[in-house]
Amino acid sequence: MVRALKGLASAISVDVVHPYLTDKGWSFETDFNGATGDRVGSCEYLQQIYRAAVPGYAGVITVPVLFDKKLQTIVNNESAEIIRMLNTEFNAFAEHPEIDLYPEALRLQIDELNSWIYPSINNGVYRSGFAKSQAAHEQAVNELFDALERVEQILQSQPMLCGEVLTEADIRLFPTLIRFDAVYHTHFKCNRKLIAQYPALHRYMAKIYQLPGIAETIDMDHIRFHYYYSHRHINPTGIVPRGPDVLAALRG
């Protein structure tokens, strides 16, 4: 999303892994529409890139990855940090260097929003879906929907989380919202309400979705297939639902 908004496509290419998370981790298989393969190093698995960067690496293999083609190594694999790097460090190559998603005047407000949105919403859906006990699930779900109600209240009086302007806080929240009704509501048992049932949140999603370049960053087939087909401990049959079409109502 930040790459699209800043206009960094000519400076930073993107390769997309296969949506099925295999026993060997993320793969670069190309037998799924939208999966590009590794067009930089022709690797079969993302773990090969990690271990080339850090020999003997035994940590978790995650996406996204910011990769330096010149030095042939991983720069960063933490999305929150990559967002800030793309916001400021590539302005010499950006078509829209004037866009600042972490303006100094709003940093305290953005950080405060992130401090509760991440654990309660972004990570809250996972805490609910991967809970090992009823009590843990209910605590996560309660925190999740309390936080969604809090965001709904904020957005009833302003278009974005920090007022009139799009910021990093919005960029971090949107991917969870766009997945919610299609995946988290059912697959992770976060089914108290749909995002579509929150008027302000739904308007907010549509506003962000319609920003230049954002729609092209979303692949609902990848999203659905990854969660429903990969998480066999939650969905043993691997059946992937075809709906709902959450994007239709956002197109305006």
Tab-separated table of C-alpha atoms in Angstrom, residues 1-9 82-104 106-107 110 160 164-171 208 210-214:
chain	number	residue	atom	x	y	z
A	1	MET	CA	0.000	0.000	0.000
A	2	VAL	CA	2.776	2.442	0.891
A	3	ARG	CA	4.695	1.523	-2.261
A	4	ALA	CA	1.585	2.276	-4.322
A	5	LEU	CA	0.727	5.552	-2.592
A	6	LYS	CA	4.271	6.892	-2.716
A	7	GLY	CA	4.713	5.873	-6.352
A	8	LEU	CA	7.693	3.594	-5.819
A	9	ALA	CA	6.865	0.917	-8.371
A	82	ILE	CA	9.211	-1.382	6.304
A	83	ILE	CA	6.246	1.026	6.213
A	84	ARG	CA	8.394	3.760	7.754
A	85	MET	CA	11.327	3.004	5.479
A	86	LEU	CA	9.146	3.306	2.378
A	87	ASN	CA	7.593	6.489	3.752
A	88	THR	CA	10.871	8.391	4.107
A	89	GLU	CA	13.972	6.622	2.785
A	90	PHE	CA	13.036	6.365	-0.890
A	91	ASN	CA	11.704	9.868	-1.507
A	92	ALA	CA	14.410	10.536	-4.112
A	93	PHE	CA	12.801	7.803	-6.234
A	94	ALA	CA	9.146	8.385	-5.334
A	95	GLU	CA	6.582	9.871	-7.687
A	96	HIS	CA	4.814	11.309	-4.635
A	97	PRO	CA	7.494	12.302	-2.116
A	98	GLU	CA	5.090	14.882	-0.694
A	99	ILE	CA	2.987	12.116	0.871
A	100	ASP	CA	4.038	11.689	4.497
A	101	LEU	CA	2.245	8.931	6.385
A	102	TYR	CA	4.080	9.630	9.639
A	103	PRO	CA	4.134	13.445	9.906
A	104	GLU	CA	5.949	14.822	12.918
A	106	LEU	CA	0.849	13.518	14.374
A	107	ARG	CA	3.461	11.018	15.557
A	110	ILE	CA	-0.281	7.684	15.495
A	160	MET	CA	-9.433	8.969	9.023
A	164	GLU	CA	-8.614	14.506	7.764
A	165	VAL	CA	-5.370	12.926	6.515
A	166	LEU	CA	-4.357	9.353	5.750
A	167	THR	CA	-1.558	8.164	8.034
A	168	GLU	CA	0.426	5.081	8.913
A	169	ALA	CA	-2.258	4.166	11.453
A	170	ASP	CA	-4.774	3.745	8.625
A	171	ILE	CA	-2.315	1.769	6.508
A	208	ILE	CA	-9.116	3.896	1.427
A	210	GLN	CA	-10.682	3.880	-3.739
A	211	LEU	CA	-7.362	5.690	-3.291
A	212	PRO	CA	-5.109	5.439	-6.385
A	213	GLY	CA	-3.269	2.127	-6.550
A	214	ILE	CA	-4.788	0.524	-3.453
